[in-house]
């Protein structure tokens, strides 16, 4: 039985004050996996206290590796001698990002046995690019009884082309290629900040990676990697979520520890919608509203395009904007689950394939709704902040996967929200 906790949010309060952004979930997850590539201790700072991070800790511990919190945000990982190369179904099914240990296991132990990650609410989420990449590096891959088994004598560098700039596949192959013989070139690679951070972390370990942030990443294999000390960057999606929360409530919120460059597309779209985004310092922005919220169209795209992980939150904002907005989801095939719940709150949203057409309404009204995935759940919180009455959101465990203390941070900004 999943955690029955729910949120109760009474809408109507403009948010005011300052919010501090925590470490980036998706950067922490891939960097934690990369620690397996060395037999030396790694120390990671600014690691967010999130259930997805706890899941990755469980996976790494299952492999026989010592992991412990040095303080509330510092992880100590000691992958000295481990030999278990299997990540079991019950762990991988709770978090598909566990699949990111496959590259390091193949590189370090020359074999891996990982449960095939299932799909999730936002799509089938296959891993064919990952497997094709490992095969290009010489690994033998078989799928049986829901597990993917990989074995290789020696990984040998190769040229790999991705049909789509997959974030996870770029990360997995990049990690495996660091210890391959010779050079690997990944073409049509993902350019996301999390890929840049992972490559920077690997280079600090002694890897030889160039082209990070471009669509061609080159990795020259090395003999071994050493343990390093690294600080995780702030979470751009958490930051974008609070920017939109400030915008939707018509408040004035200072958001600290953000990298505005990594949020360029979100900032541009908020400004087009009539929201003021002022740079206070280089890692701080202040969000405030002028008057009405204008409807704008967005198309989610791989980085540096508008992030799919902010699509749901932006849909909440557009549901009370002045006019009609078209939101096109180009990254995942089924990422509009939150539209149904927003409709229950009075939003006027039509879904046509990859397009959603949102006709702004004057106001939303509270209703019992259910989070079905991490970012869709966040979108319902944002809608609850402005809906008339008290909105009840169930299955908030989805939201806890990616947001540190979301109800506490929102309460500090003046929101009426409680977890029951
Ligand atoms: C990462 O997922 C993130 N997760 C997702 O964040 C994010 O939404 C996504 O990138 C896109 O930015 C982590 O980093 C842990 P993809 P990932 O591979 O790597 C298709 C969140 O909210 N594809 O870039 O799985 C895939 O089906 C999560 O924190 C293949 O077809 O995303 C999708 O349509 C949700 N075959 C598209 O590519 C493959 O082998 C993009 O997926 C791999 C992917």
Coordinates of N, CA and C and ligand atoms in Angstrom, one line a residue, residues 25-26 29 96-97 122 125-130 164-169 171 192 308-309 331-333 335 374-375, ligand 1:
X25 N 18.0 16.8 -8.3 CA 17.7 15.4 -8.2 C 18.4 14.6 -9.3
X26 N 18.1 15.1 -10.6 CA 18.6 14.3 -11.7 C 20.1 14.3 -11.9
X29 N 21.4 11.8 -9.0 CA 21.2 10.4 -9.3 C 22.3 9.9 -10.3
X96 N 13.0 4.1 -12.1 CA 13.7 3.7 -13.3 C 15.1 4.3 -13.5
X97 N 15.4 5.3 -12.8 CA 16.7 5.9 -12.9 C 17.8 5.0 -12.4
X122 N 4.1 8.7 -17.5 CA 4.3 9.6 -18.6 C 4.7 9.0 -19.9
X125 N 8.7 4.7 -22.0 CA 10.1 4.9 -21.5 C 11.0 3.7 -21.8
X126 N 11.2 3.3 -23.0 CA 12.1 2.2 -23.4 C 13.5 2.6 -23.1
X127 N 14.4 1.6 -23.1 CA 15.8 1.8 -22.9 C 16.6 1.3 -24.1
X128 N 16.0 1.3 -25.3 CA 16.7 0.7 -26.5 C 17.9 1.5 -26.9
X129 N 18.0 2.8 -26.7 CA 19.2 3.6 -27.0 C 20.3 3.2 -26.1
X130 N 20.0 3.0 -24.8 CA 21.0 2.6 -23.9 C 21.7 1.2 -24.3
X164 N 17.3 10.1 -30.7 CA 16.8 11.2 -30.0 C 17.8 11.6 -28.9
X165 N 18.0 12.8 -28.6 CA 19.1 13.2 -27.6 C 18.6 12.8 -26.2
X166 N 18.6 11.5 -25.9 CA 18.2 11.0 -24.7 C 19.1 11.3 -23.5
X167 N 18.6 11.9 -22.5 CA 19.4 12.3 -21.3 C 20.0 11.1 -20.7
X168 N 19.2 10.1 -20.3 CA 19.7 8.9 -19.6 C 20.6 8.1 -20.5
X169 N 20.3 7.9 -21.7 CA 21.2 7.1 -22.6 C 22.6 7.8 -22.8
X171 N 24.0 9.7 -20.6 CA 24.7 9.6 -19.3 C 25.2 8.2 -19.2
X192 N 21.8 18.6 -21.8 CA 21.2 19.1 -20.6 C 22.3 19.4 -19.5
X308 N 10.4 19.5 -20.6 CA 9.2 18.7 -20.4 C 8.8 18.7 -18.9
X309 N 9.8 18.8 -18.0 CA 9.6 18.7 -16.6 C 8.9 19.9 -16.0
X331 N 8.4 15.5 -26.0 CA 9.5 14.6 -25.4 C 8.9 13.3 -25.0
X332 N 7.8 13.3 -24.3 CA 7.1 12.1 -23.8 C 5.7 12.0 -24.5
X333 N 5.3 10.7 -24.7 CA 4.1 10.5 -25.5 C 2.8 10.6 -24.7
X335 N 2.1 12.7 -21.5 CA 2.4 13.5 -20.3 C 1.4 14.6 -20.0
X374 N 5.3 12.8 -10.7 CA 6.1 13.8 -9.9 C 5.7 15.3 -10.3
X375 N 5.8 15.6 -11.6 CA 5.6 17.0 -12.0 C 4.1 17.3 -12.2
Ligands
LIG1 C1 15.4 12.1 -17.8 O1 14.6 10.9 -18.1 C2 14.8 12.7 -16.5 N1 15.1 11.7 -15.4 C3 13.4 13.0 -16.6 O2 12.9 13.6 -15.4 C4 13.2 14.0 -17.8 O3 11.8 14.2 -17.9 C5 13.8 13.4 -19.0 O4 15.1 13.1 -18.8 C6 13.7 14.4 -20.2 O5 14.4 15.6 -19.9 C7 16.3 11.6 -14.9 O6 17.2 12.2 -15.2 C8 16.4 10.6 -13.8 P1 15.1 10.6 -22.0 P2 15.1 10.0 -19.2 O7 15.9 9.4 -22.1 O8 16.6 9.9 -19.3 C9 12.7 8.2 -25.3 C10 11.7 13.9 -13.5 O9 10.6 14.4 -13.4 N2 13.8 7.2 -25.2 O10 15.7 11.9 -22.4 O11 14.4 8.7 -19.1 C11 11.9 8.3 -24.1 O12 10.8 7.4 -24.2 C12 12.0 12.9 -14.6 O13 12.7 14.1 -12.7 C13 13.7 6.1 -26.0 O14 12.9 6.0 -26.9 O15 14.6 10.7 -20.5 C14 11.4 9.8 -24.2 O16 10.2 9.8 -25.1 C15 10.7 12.5 -15.3 N3 14.7 5.1 -25.9 C16 12.5 10.5 -24.8 O17 13.4 9.5 -25.4 C17 15.7 5.2 -24.9 O18 16.5 4.3 -24.8 C18 13.3 11.3 -23.8 O19 13.7 10.4 -22.8 C19 15.7 6.3 -24.1 C20 14.7 7.3 -24.2

